[in-house]
Coordinates of C-alpha atoms in Angstrom, one line a residue:
Chain R
M232 CA -136.9 -85.1 -154.0
D233 CA -139.9 -83.5 -152.1
L234 CA -143.5 -83.7 -153.2
D235 CA -143.7 -79.9 -153.7
A236 CA -141.1 -80.2 -156.6
I237 CA -143.2 -83.1 -158.0
G238 CA -146.4 -80.9 -157.9
R239 CA -144.6 -77.9 -159.5
W240 CA -143.5 -80.1 -162.2
S241 CA -146.6 -81.5 -163.0
R242 CA -148.4 -78.3 -162.7
H243 CA -146.0 -76.8 -165.7
A244 CA -146.5 -80.3 -167.7
G245 CA -150.1 -78.9 -167.7
V246 CA -151.1 -82.7 -166.9
P247 CA -151.8 -83.0 -163.3
G248 CA -150.4 -86.4 -161.5
M249 CA -147.6 -86.9 -164.9
L250 CA -144.5 -87.3 -163.8
V251 CA -142.2 -88.4 -166.6
G252 CA -142.4 -86.9 -170.1
M253 CA -140.9 -84.4 -172.1
T254 CA -142.0 -81.5 -169.5
G255 CA -141.5 -83.7 -166.3
P256 CA -138.9 -84.3 -163.9
D257 CA -136.7 -85.7 -167.1
S258 CA -135.9 -82.3 -167.9
A259 CA -132.7 -81.0 -167.0
V260 CA -133.7 -77.5 -168.3
R261 CA -137.0 -76.1 -169.2
V262 CA -137.6 -72.8 -170.5
R263 CA -141.1 -71.3 -171.6
N264 CA -141.6 -68.2 -173.3
L265 CA -138.5 -66.7 -172.5
T266 CA -137.8 -63.3 -173.5
K267 CA -134.9 -60.8 -173.4
R268 CA -134.4 -57.3 -174.7
Y269 CA -131.5 -55.1 -174.9
G270 CA -132.3 -51.6 -175.9
D271 CA -134.7 -52.0 -178.9
H272 CA -133.2 -55.0 -179.6
Q273 CA -135.3 -58.2 -179.1
A274 CA -132.4 -60.7 -178.5
V275 CA -134.8 -63.4 -177.3
A276 CA -138.3 -63.6 -178.7
G277 CA -140.2 -66.2 -176.8
V278 CA -138.1 -69.2 -176.5
D279 CA -139.5 -72.7 -175.6
L280 CA -137.0 -75.8 -174.7
D281 CA -136.7 -78.8 -172.9
I282 CA -133.3 -80.5 -172.5
H283 CA -133.8 -84.1 -170.9
H284 CA -131.5 -85.6 -168.0
G285 CA -128.6 -87.6 -170.0
E286 CA -128.5 -86.0 -173.5
I287 CA -126.5 -84.1 -175.6
F288 CA -128.5 -81.1 -177.2
A289 CA -126.6 -78.8 -179.4
L290 CA -128.1 -75.2 -179.8
I291 CA -127.2 -73.9 -183.4
G292 CA -127.9 -70.6 -185.1
P293 CA -126.3 -67.8 -186.6
N294 CA -124.3 -64.8 -185.2
G295 CA -126.7 -62.8 -183.2
A296 CA -129.6 -64.9 -183.2
G297 CA -129.6 -65.0 -179.3
K298 CA -127.8 -68.4 -178.6
T299 CA -125.5 -66.9 -176.2
T300 CA -128.2 -64.9 -174.1
C301 CA -130.4 -67.7 -174.1
V302 CA -127.6 -69.9 -172.6
E303 CA -126.0 -67.1 -170.5
I304 CA -129.7 -67.2 -168.5
L305 CA -129.4 -70.4 -168.2
E306 CA -126.2 -70.4 -166.7
G307 CA -127.5 -67.5 -164.2
Y308 CA -125.3 -64.8 -165.8
R309 CA -127.8 -62.5 -166.8
H310 CA -131.5 -62.1 -166.1
R311 CA -134.3 -62.7 -168.2
D312 CA -137.1 -60.0 -169.2
G313 CA -140.0 -62.7 -169.1
G314 CA -140.9 -66.2 -169.1
E315 CA -140.1 -69.3 -166.9
V316 CA -136.8 -71.1 -166.7
E317 CA -135.8 -74.0 -164.4
V318 CA -132.4 -75.5 -164.7
L319 CA -132.2 -78.5 -162.4
G320 CA -135.5 -77.5 -161.2
I321 CA -134.2 -74.4 -160.1
D322 CA -134.8 -70.6 -161.4
P323 CA -131.1 -69.9 -162.3
A324 CA -132.0 -65.9 -161.2
R325 CA -132.2 -67.2 -157.6
A326 CA -129.3 -69.9 -157.6
D327 CA -127.3 -70.4 -154.7
A328 CA -124.3 -71.8 -154.4
H329 CA -125.4 -75.6 -154.2
W330 CA -126.7 -75.0 -157.8
K331 CA -123.6 -73.6 -158.8
A332 CA -121.9 -76.7 -157.6
R333 CA -124.4 -79.3 -160.0
I334 CA -123.6 -77.0 -163.2
G335 CA -120.4 -76.7 -164.8
I336 CA -119.9 -73.8 -167.4
V337 CA -117.4 -73.5 -170.2
L338 CA -117.5 -69.9 -171.9
Q339 CA -116.9 -68.9 -175.2
S340 CA -112.7 -68.3 -175.3
T341 CA -111.0 -66.8 -172.4
K342 CA -107.7 -65.9 -171.6
D343 CA -107.3 -66.0 -167.7
F344 CA -105.0 -68.2 -165.4
A345 CA -102.1 -67.1 -167.7
E346 CA -99.5 -67.4 -164.5
L347 CA -100.7 -70.8 -163.4
T348 CA -100.4 -74.3 -164.8
P349 CA -103.7 -76.4 -165.5
T350 CA -102.7 -78.7 -162.0
E351 CA -102.6 -75.5 -160.3
A352 CA -105.6 -73.9 -161.7
L353 CA -107.5 -77.0 -161.0
A354 CA -106.5 -77.8 -157.5
T355 CA -107.2 -74.2 -156.6
F356 CA -110.9 -74.5 -158.7
A357 CA -111.4 -78.2 -156.7
A358 CA -111.6 -76.1 -153.6
Y359 CA -114.9 -74.3 -154.4
Y360 CA -116.9 -77.8 -154.7
P361 CA -118.5 -80.0 -152.6
S362 CA -117.4 -83.7 -154.3
P363 CA -114.9 -82.7 -157.2
R364 CA -113.3 -85.1 -159.2
P365 CA -109.7 -85.8 -158.6
V366 CA -107.3 -83.5 -160.5
D367 CA -105.3 -85.9 -162.0
E368 CA -108.3 -87.5 -163.0
V369 CA -109.7 -84.8 -164.9
L370 CA -106.0 -83.9 -166.7
E371 CA -106.0 -87.6 -168.0
L372 CA -110.1 -87.4 -169.2
V373 CA -109.1 -84.0 -171.0
G374 CA -105.9 -85.4 -172.2
L375 CA -103.6 -82.9 -170.3
T376 CA -101.5 -84.8 -168.2
D377 CA -98.3 -84.3 -170.5
K378 CA -98.8 -80.6 -170.0
R379 CA -99.9 -80.4 -166.4
K380 CA -97.1 -78.3 -165.6
T381 CA -97.3 -75.8 -168.4
R382 CA -98.2 -72.4 -167.6
A383 CA -101.5 -71.5 -169.3
D384 CA -100.2 -69.0 -171.5
Q385 CA -97.7 -71.6 -173.0
L386 CA -100.6 -73.9 -174.0
S387 CA -101.6 -73.8 -177.6
G388 CA -105.2 -73.0 -178.5
G389 CA -106.4 -76.4 -178.3
Q390 CA -104.8 -77.3 -175.1
R391 CA -106.1 -74.2 -173.4
R392 CA -109.7 -75.1 -174.6
R393 CA -109.3 -78.1 -172.8
L394 CA -108.2 -76.6 -169.7
D395 CA -111.6 -74.6 -169.7
V396 CA -113.2 -77.6 -170.2
A397 CA -111.3 -79.3 -167.7
L398 CA -112.4 -76.4 -164.9
G399 CA -115.9 -76.9 -166.4
I400 CA -116.3 -80.3 -165.4
L401 CA -114.0 -80.5 -162.2
G402 CA -117.2 -80.2 -159.8
N403 CA -118.8 -83.4 -161.1
P404 CA -121.6 -81.4 -162.8
E405 CA -124.9 -82.9 -163.3
L406 CA -125.7 -80.3 -166.5
L407 CA -122.7 -79.0 -168.6
F408 CA -122.7 -75.9 -171.0
L409 CA -120.4 -75.7 -173.5
D410 CA -120.4 -72.4 -175.5
E411 CA -118.7 -72.9 -179.0
P412 CA -115.8 -75.2 -177.4
T413 CA -114.0 -76.1 -180.6
T414 CA -113.9 -72.7 -182.3
G415 CA -110.5 -72.2 -183.7
F416 CA -109.9 -75.7 -183.6
D417 CA -107.7 -78.1 -186.3
P418 CA -109.8 -80.7 -187.5
D419 CA -107.7 -83.3 -185.6
A420 CA -108.0 -81.4 -182.5
R421 CA -111.7 -81.2 -183.0
R422 CA -112.1 -84.8 -183.4
Q423 CA -110.2 -85.4 -180.1
F424 CA -112.4 -82.8 -178.4
W425 CA -115.6 -84.5 -179.7
G426 CA -114.2 -87.9 -178.1
L427 CA -114.2 -86.3 -174.7
I428 CA -117.3 -85.1 -175.3
E429 CA -118.8 -88.2 -175.9
D430 CA -116.6 -89.9 -172.9
L431 CA -118.2 -87.3 -170.6
S432 CA -121.8 -88.3 -172.0
G433 CA -121.4 -91.8 -171.4
L434 CA -120.6 -90.8 -167.7
G435 CA -124.4 -89.6 -167.4
T436 CA -123.6 -85.7 -167.8
T437 CA -126.0 -83.7 -169.2
I438 CA -125.0 -81.3 -172.2
L439 CA -126.0 -78.3 -173.8
L440 CA -123.7 -77.4 -176.7
T441 CA -123.8 -74.3 -178.8
T442 CA -121.8 -74.9 -181.9
H443 CA -121.5 -73.2 -185.3
Y444 CA -120.3 -76.4 -186.9
M445 CA -122.8 -78.6 -188.4
E446 CA -120.9 -81.6 -188.3
E447 CA -119.9 -81.2 -184.6
A448 CA -123.9 -80.8 -183.8
E449 CA -124.4 -83.9 -186.0
R450 CA -121.8 -86.0 -184.4
L451 CA -122.4 -85.2 -181.0
A452 CA -126.4 -84.4 -180.5
D453 CA -129.1 -86.2 -179.4
R454 CA -131.0 -83.8 -180.4
V455 CA -130.8 -80.5 -182.2
G456 CA -132.4 -76.9 -181.7
V457 CA -132.2 -74.3 -184.1
I458 CA -132.5 -70.6 -183.0
A459 CA -133.3 -67.9 -185.4
A460 CA -134.0 -64.6 -184.9
G461 CA -134.8 -65.0 -181.0
R462 CA -136.8 -67.8 -181.6
V463 CA -136.3 -71.6 -181.3
V464 CA -137.6 -72.5 -184.9
A465 CA -137.0 -76.5 -185.1
V466 CA -135.7 -79.2 -182.1
D467 CA -135.0 -82.7 -183.6
T468 CA -132.6 -85.5 -184.1
P469 CA -129.9 -84.2 -186.4
T470 CA -131.3 -86.9 -189.1
M471 CA -134.9 -86.0 -188.9
L472 CA -134.3 -82.1 -188.3
G473 CA -136.4 -80.0 -191.2
G474 CA -137.6 -83.4 -192.7
R475 CA -134.4 -84.5 -193.3
G476 CA -135.1 -88.1 -192.7
A477 CA -138.1 -88.1 -194.8
A478 CA -136.5 -85.9 -197.7
E479 CA -136.0 -87.4 -201.3
A480 CA -132.4 -88.9 -201.7
V481 CA -130.0 -88.1 -204.8
V482 CA -128.5 -91.0 -206.6
S483 CA -125.9 -89.6 -208.6
W484 CA -123.5 -91.2 -211.4
R485 CA -121.6 -91.1 -214.5
G486 CA -123.5 -92.6 -217.4
P487 CA -122.3 -92.6 -221.0
S488 CA -122.9 -88.9 -221.8
G489 CA -121.3 -87.1 -218.5
P490 CA -122.8 -86.9 -214.8
E491 CA -126.1 -87.8 -214.3
H492 CA -128.5 -87.6 -211.0
T493 CA -132.1 -88.5 -210.1
A494 CA -134.1 -87.4 -206.9
T495 CA -135.8 -90.6 -205.4
D496 CA -138.0 -92.1 -202.7
A497 CA -136.7 -95.4 -203.3
P498 CA -132.7 -95.1 -203.7
T499 CA -131.9 -99.0 -203.3
K500 CA -134.4 -99.8 -206.2
V501 CA -132.7 -97.0 -208.1
V502 CA -129.2 -98.5 -207.4
R503 CA -130.1 -101.8 -208.2
E504 CA -131.5 -100.8 -211.7
L505 CA -128.3 -99.0 -212.3
A506 CA -126.1 -102.0 -211.5
E507 CA -128.2 -104.3 -213.6
T508 CA -127.9 -101.4 -216.8
F509 CA -124.3 -101.3 -216.3
G510 CA -123.6 -105.0 -215.6
G511 CA -121.8 -104.3 -212.2
E512 CA -120.2 -101.6 -211.2
V513 CA -121.6 -98.2 -211.7
P514 CA -119.0 -95.0 -212.2
E515 CA -118.9 -92.5 -209.3
L516 CA -122.0 -93.8 -207.7
A517 CA -123.4 -91.6 -205.0
V518 CA -126.3 -91.8 -202.6
S519 CA -126.7 -88.6 -200.9
R520 CA -129.3 -86.9 -198.7
P521 CA -129.9 -83.3 -197.4
T522 CA -126.9 -82.7 -195.2
L523 CA -127.8 -80.8 -191.8
E524 CA -126.1 -77.9 -193.2
D525 CA -128.7 -77.6 -195.9
V526 CA -131.6 -77.9 -193.7
Y527 CA -130.2 -75.5 -191.6
L528 CA -129.5 -73.0 -193.9
Q529 CA -133.2 -73.5 -195.1
M530 CA -134.3 -72.8 -191.9
I531 CA -132.5 -70.1 -190.9
G532 CA -133.5 -68.5 -194.4
A533 CA -137.0 -69.0 -194.2
A534 CA -136.8 -67.5 -190.2
Q535 CA -135.3 -64.0 -191.6
Chain N
M53 CA -131.4 -86.5 -160.3
T54 CA -131.7 -84.3 -157.7
T55 CA -131.3 -85.9 -154.2
T56 CA -132.3 -84.6 -150.3
T57 CA -129.1 -85.1 -149.0
R58 CA -126.3 -83.2 -151.2
P59 CA -122.4 -83.0 -150.3
A60 CA -121.6 -79.6 -148.3
L61 CA -120.2 -76.9 -150.1
P62 CA -116.5 -76.5 -148.8
S63 CA -116.2 -73.9 -145.9
L64 CA -115.3 -70.5 -146.4
A65 CA -111.5 -71.1 -144.8
T66 CA -110.7 -74.1 -147.2
V67 CA -112.0 -71.9 -150.1
T68 CA -110.1 -68.8 -148.7
R69 CA -106.8 -70.8 -148.4
A70 CA -106.9 -71.8 -152.1
R71 CA -107.7 -68.3 -153.1
V72 CA -104.6 -67.0 -151.2
R73 CA -102.6 -69.6 -153.0
A74 CA -103.9 -68.7 -156.3
E75 CA -103.3 -65.0 -155.7
L76 CA -100.0 -65.1 -154.3
L77 CA -99.0 -67.7 -157.0
S78 CA -100.2 -65.5 -159.8
F79 CA -98.9 -62.4 -158.3
F80 CA -95.1 -63.3 -158.0
R81 CA -95.1 -65.6 -161.5
E82 CA -96.3 -62.1 -163.1
R83 CA -93.4 -60.0 -163.8
D84 CA -95.0 -56.5 -164.3
A85 CA -96.7 -57.0 -160.7
V86 CA -93.6 -57.8 -159.0
V87 CA -91.7 -54.9 -160.5
F88 CA -94.2 -52.2 -160.3
V89 CA -96.0 -53.1 -157.0
L90 CA -93.6 -54.8 -155.1
L91 CA -90.2 -53.3 -156.3
F92 CA -90.8 -50.1 -157.6
P93 CA -91.0 -48.0 -154.2
V94 CA -88.0 -49.9 -153.0
I95 CA -85.9 -48.7 -156.4
L96 CA -87.1 -45.2 -156.0
L97 CA -85.8 -45.5 -152.2
V98 CA -82.4 -46.6 -153.9
V99 CA -82.3 -44.1 -156.4
F100 CA -83.5 -41.0 -154.1
G101 CA -81.3 -42.3 -151.7
A102 CA -78.1 -42.2 -153.9
V103 CA -79.0 -38.5 -155.1
F104 CA -79.8 -37.1 -152.0
G105 CA -78.8 -39.4 -149.4
G106 CA -76.3 -36.9 -147.7
Q107 CA -76.5 -35.5 -144.7
E108 CA -78.8 -32.3 -145.4
E109 CA -81.9 -31.7 -143.2
V110 CA -85.2 -30.6 -144.3
A111 CA -85.9 -29.7 -140.6
P112 CA -83.7 -29.2 -137.5
G113 CA -82.6 -32.9 -136.7
V114 CA -84.6 -34.7 -139.5
P115 CA -82.1 -36.0 -142.1
F116 CA -83.9 -36.0 -145.6
M117 CA -83.5 -39.9 -145.7
Q118 CA -85.4 -40.1 -142.6
Y119 CA -88.4 -38.0 -144.1
F120 CA -88.4 -40.0 -147.0
V121 CA -88.5 -43.7 -145.7
A122 CA -91.6 -42.1 -143.4
G123 CA -93.4 -41.5 -147.2
M124 CA -91.9 -44.2 -149.1
I125 CA -93.4 -46.5 -146.7
A126 CA -96.8 -44.6 -147.0
A127 CA -96.6 -44.8 -150.6
G128 CA -95.3 -48.4 -150.7
L129 CA -98.7 -49.1 -149.0
L130 CA -100.6 -47.4 -151.8
S131 CA -98.8 -49.2 -154.2
A132 CA -99.0 -52.7 -152.5
S133 CA -103.0 -51.9 -152.2
F134 CA -104.6 -49.1 -154.6
Q135 CA -102.2 -49.7 -157.5
N136 CA -101.7 -53.5 -157.3
L137 CA -105.8 -53.9 -157.3
A138 CA -106.8 -51.4 -159.4
I139 CA -105.1 -52.5 -162.1
Q140 CA -105.1 -56.4 -161.5
I141 CA -108.8 -56.3 -161.0
P142 CA -109.8 -55.0 -164.5
I143 CA -107.1 -57.5 -165.9
E144 CA -109.0 -60.5 -164.3
R145 CA -112.3 -59.0 -165.2
D146 CA -111.3 -58.7 -168.8
T147 CA -109.7 -61.9 -169.3
G148 CA -112.8 -63.8 -168.2
Y149 CA -111.5 -64.7 -165.1
L150 CA -114.3 -63.0 -162.6
K151 CA -116.7 -64.1 -164.8
R152 CA -115.5 -67.6 -164.6
L153 CA -115.1 -67.4 -160.8
S154 CA -118.9 -66.1 -160.5
G155 CA -120.2 -68.9 -162.2
T156 CA -118.6 -71.6 -159.5
P157 CA -119.9 -71.9 -156.1
M158 CA -117.2 -70.3 -154.7
P159 CA -118.2 -67.3 -152.2
K160 CA -117.6 -63.9 -153.3
S161 CA -116.1 -63.0 -149.8
A162 CA -113.2 -65.4 -150.6
Y163 CA -112.3 -64.0 -153.5
F164 CA -112.0 -60.4 -151.4
I165 CA -110.2 -62.1 -148.4
G166 CA -107.8 -63.4 -150.9
K167 CA -107.1 -59.9 -152.5
V168 CA -106.7 -58.6 -148.8
V169 CA -104.1 -61.5 -148.0
L170 CA -102.1 -60.7 -151.1
V171 CA -102.3 -57.2 -150.3
G172 CA -101.0 -57.5 -146.5
F173 CA -98.4 -60.0 -147.8
V174 CA -96.8 -57.8 -150.3
A175 CA -97.1 -54.2 -148.1
V176 CA -95.2 -56.6 -145.2
I177 CA -92.5 -57.7 -147.7
Q178 CA -92.4 -54.2 -149.3
T179 CA -92.1 -52.5 -145.6
V180 CA -89.6 -54.7 -144.1
L181 CA -87.1 -54.1 -147.4
L182 CA -87.9 -50.1 -147.3
L183 CA -87.0 -50.1 -143.7
A184 CA -83.8 -52.3 -144.4
I185 CA -82.4 -50.6 -147.0
G186 CA -83.0 -47.3 -145.1
V187 CA -81.6 -48.4 -142.2
L188 CA -78.3 -50.4 -143.7
L189 CA -77.7 -48.1 -146.4
Y190 CA -79.1 -44.6 -145.5
G191 CA -78.6 -44.2 -141.4
V192 CA -82.3 -44.0 -141.0
T193 CA -83.2 -44.8 -137.3
L194 CA -86.1 -46.8 -135.9
P195 CA -88.2 -45.8 -133.3
A196 CA -87.4 -46.9 -130.0
D197 CA -90.6 -46.7 -128.1
G198 CA -93.6 -49.0 -128.3
E199 CA -95.9 -46.3 -128.6
R200 CA -94.6 -44.9 -131.9
W201 CA -95.1 -48.9 -133.3
L202 CA -98.6 -49.0 -132.2
T203 CA -99.2 -45.6 -134.2
F204 CA -97.1 -47.5 -137.0
G205 CA -99.7 -50.2 -136.9
W206 CA -102.9 -48.7 -136.8
V207 CA -101.8 -45.8 -139.5
A208 CA -100.7 -48.8 -141.7
L209 CA -103.3 -50.8 -140.9
L210 CA -106.1 -48.4 -141.8
G211 CA -104.1 -46.7 -144.8
I212 CA -103.9 -50.1 -146.5
T213 CA -107.5 -50.8 -145.6
S214 CA -108.9 -47.2 -147.2
C215 CA -106.7 -48.0 -150.3
T216 CA -107.9 -51.3 -150.8
L217 CA -111.3 -50.4 -150.7
V218 CA -110.6 -47.5 -153.3
G219 CA -108.6 -49.8 -155.2
V220 CA -111.6 -52.4 -155.7
A221 CA -114.2 -49.7 -156.1
F222 CA -111.4 -48.0 -158.7
S223 CA -111.2 -51.1 -160.8
S224 CA -114.6 -50.6 -162.4
V225 CA -113.2 -47.2 -163.7
P226 CA -110.6 -48.6 -166.6
Q227 CA -112.6 -49.6 -169.6
N228 CA -110.3 -52.7 -169.9
G229 CA -107.4 -54.4 -168.6
K230 CA -104.9 -52.6 -171.0
S231 CA -105.8 -49.0 -170.4
A232 CA -105.8 -49.9 -166.7
P233 CA -102.1 -49.3 -165.8
A234 CA -102.1 -46.2 -167.7
I235 CA -104.9 -44.9 -165.8
V236 CA -103.9 -45.7 -162.4
S237 CA -100.6 -45.3 -162.2
P238 CA -100.2 -41.6 -163.1
I239 CA -102.7 -41.1 -160.3
A240 CA -101.0 -42.8 -157.9
I241 CA -97.8 -41.0 -158.8
L242 CA -99.5 -37.5 -158.9
L243 CA -100.4 -38.2 -155.4
Q244 CA -97.2 -39.1 -154.5
F245 CA -95.7 -35.6 -155.8
I246 CA -98.6 -33.7 -153.7
S247 CA -98.7 -35.9 -150.7
G248 CA -95.3 -35.3 -148.8
V249 CA -93.7 -38.4 -150.5
F250 CA -90.9 -36.9 -152.7
F251 CA -91.0 -33.1 -151.6
V252 CA -91.3 -31.8 -148.1
F253 CA -95.1 -31.1 -147.6
S254 CA -94.7 -27.9 -145.7
E255 CA -92.9 -26.5 -148.9
L256 CA -95.7 -27.2 -151.4
P257 CA -97.9 -24.7 -152.6
T258 CA -101.3 -23.9 -150.2
W259 CA -103.4 -25.3 -153.0
M260 CA -101.5 -28.4 -153.3
Q261 CA -101.6 -29.0 -149.7
T262 CA -105.5 -28.6 -149.7
L263 CA -106.1 -30.9 -152.4
A264 CA -104.0 -33.7 -151.3
A265 CA -105.8 -33.8 -148.1
I266 CA -108.7 -34.8 -149.8
F267 CA -107.1 -38.1 -150.3
P268 CA -105.6 -40.8 -148.0
L269 CA -101.9 -40.8 -149.0
K270 CA -101.0 -37.0 -147.3
W271 CA -102.4 -38.4 -143.9
M272 CA -100.7 -41.8 -144.4
T273 CA -97.1 -40.0 -145.0
Q274 CA -98.4 -37.4 -141.9
G275 CA -99.1 -40.5 -139.8
M276 CA -95.7 -42.3 -140.9
R277 CA -93.8 -39.2 -140.2
S278 CA -95.2 -39.5 -137.0
V279 CA -93.5 -42.6 -136.4
F280 CA -90.1 -41.8 -137.8
L281 CA -89.5 -38.1 -137.4
P282 CA -88.7 -36.4 -133.8
D283 CA -91.5 -34.8 -131.7
A284 CA -89.7 -31.5 -132.4
A285 CA -90.3 -31.8 -136.5
Q286 CA -94.4 -31.4 -135.7
A287 CA -93.7 -27.8 -135.6
A288 CA -92.8 -28.0 -139.3
E289 CA -96.3 -29.6 -140.0
P290 CA -98.3 -27.4 -141.7
A291 CA -100.9 -27.9 -138.9
G292 CA -98.3 -27.6 -136.0
G293 CA -99.1 -31.2 -135.3
W294 CA -99.4 -35.1 -135.9
E295 CA -103.0 -34.8 -135.8
H296 CA -103.5 -38.4 -135.4
G297 CA -107.0 -38.1 -134.6
R298 CA -107.9 -36.6 -137.9
I299 CA -105.6 -38.9 -139.7
A300 CA -107.8 -41.6 -138.0
L301 CA -111.1 -40.0 -139.2
V302 CA -110.2 -39.0 -142.7
L303 CA -108.8 -42.6 -143.4
A304 CA -111.8 -44.2 -141.7
V305 CA -113.8 -41.9 -143.9
W306 CA -112.1 -43.3 -147.1
C307 CA -113.0 -46.9 -145.9
V308 CA -116.6 -46.2 -145.6
V309 CA -116.6 -44.0 -149.2
G310 CA -114.3 -47.3 -150.5
L311 CA -116.8 -49.9 -149.3
V312 CA -119.9 -48.2 -150.3
L313 CA -118.8 -47.8 -153.9
C314 CA -117.4 -51.3 -153.7
L315 CA -120.4 -52.8 -153.0
L316 CA -122.3 -50.4 -155.5
T317 CA -120.1 -50.8 -158.5
F318 CA -118.3 -54.1 -158.4
R319 CA -119.1 -56.1 -161.4
W320 CA -118.0 -59.5 -162.2
R321 CA -118.4 -59.0 -166.3
T322 CA -116.9 -56.5 -168.5
R323 CA -119.1 -53.6 -169.2
S324 CA -119.3 -54.7 -172.9
D325 CA -120.9 -58.1 -171.7
G326 CA -123.8 -56.5 -170.6

């Protein structure tokens, strides 16, 4: 690593000489006050974002909130109007082939490669990268080994999407962008896909994921960023987002006169008391906290 | 983590080989492309040969089929280059293939070299088929001297280069992949009618000849006639000669125009994708 780059990072961090931290060289992605306007629509209105090396970061938000615009600026597809962006230490607007070799992009649904088989498509793309993963290994990783000789237009939606991911991870990227990877999946395919993403993360890949599914963000993400009306309104772990971790729990059960519930800071105590009252099993006992979806919807509502 | 020594990117030759393989595989597996781009000129030759394949002459010593094969070879080159690319590239743009490619470290030049090799490959197969059928079924005679084959070479090369560049540039015109064939095919067919492929050029109305002279195909057919027709047939040309200099000039101008348009207008994403 060259010293100039370190100097640049520490300047950005605002702390001279500080090399490690939220905004230091640990950041695979660093965004400050990013803006982008289409006509009179301010699609991105000052986004700040830091994604650490090795983490899975989920960007969630309603349609039109600026998720895809943001991600496509990071991928180098779109030019920004203002702000600072560094992806793997480089401004995507001035990125070259060396930089592109270090990232992997899985776009929203595509329907290309109709005539090629997964093996053929991967073998072609492998030639673009300096140190690609072996094609067979990638096929195995995404679970397409059985379909490696099937033309892409004969694959099911889920298999097709796994081919997209295979092409995204083929170049052995340090950072993988996944734009709504499981839209249109059935629950079983989605769960299999999550396993794949966890495997990739385990191999050290940093992952930026956009999704509409709170369950997906909750299951996969180390941290979640909520984007609404072109701004990041919250960033936290899924369990802590929007004060979720500190929120009151709701204990519910069936009492003699029907369903009952109580909100409490000490659910264990309430359950113990209930157990004593009922002298054993409490009918239909449940302890719940606000779901990620609950706090998300609350935030989106507040932002609009 | 960033390191100062990174593995070198693959050479342009390596990437180009992969692109050529992908282009050829995709083309020959897509039935529409094979039928309309590669075989359609061959089918037309057979149909016209069956109907007009008698020995009637369009000029003294020039049987119709001799004239038609020369025009059909030029039309085939147009099909292999302009029609092929102006239809295929919008589809690749529409399906997200171009966007995907532009997100990889692939050198953009490798993509275009791949297309050029595909065009060359299709053009060679098609020309060989047209000549073989002409010779075997319709008594077409091939030029005997090397000078004419040299003319064949440069006319084909300049023609295909200009039409390839114009085809790539034109790929930005159709709104989406679905509408591309409906826009591109009529243009090609119209050009064939006014450029001396289906009709004897000198018998067309003057305004039609003038219109055709703007576009490359007229000059390609004229160049091919200079290869396959006896020199005596020059007298029947509107200009009274083969005009080799002018053919080279017009096609070269189209190469430049096509290249400039490509550089100014080529897009890796659809218009609706910003």
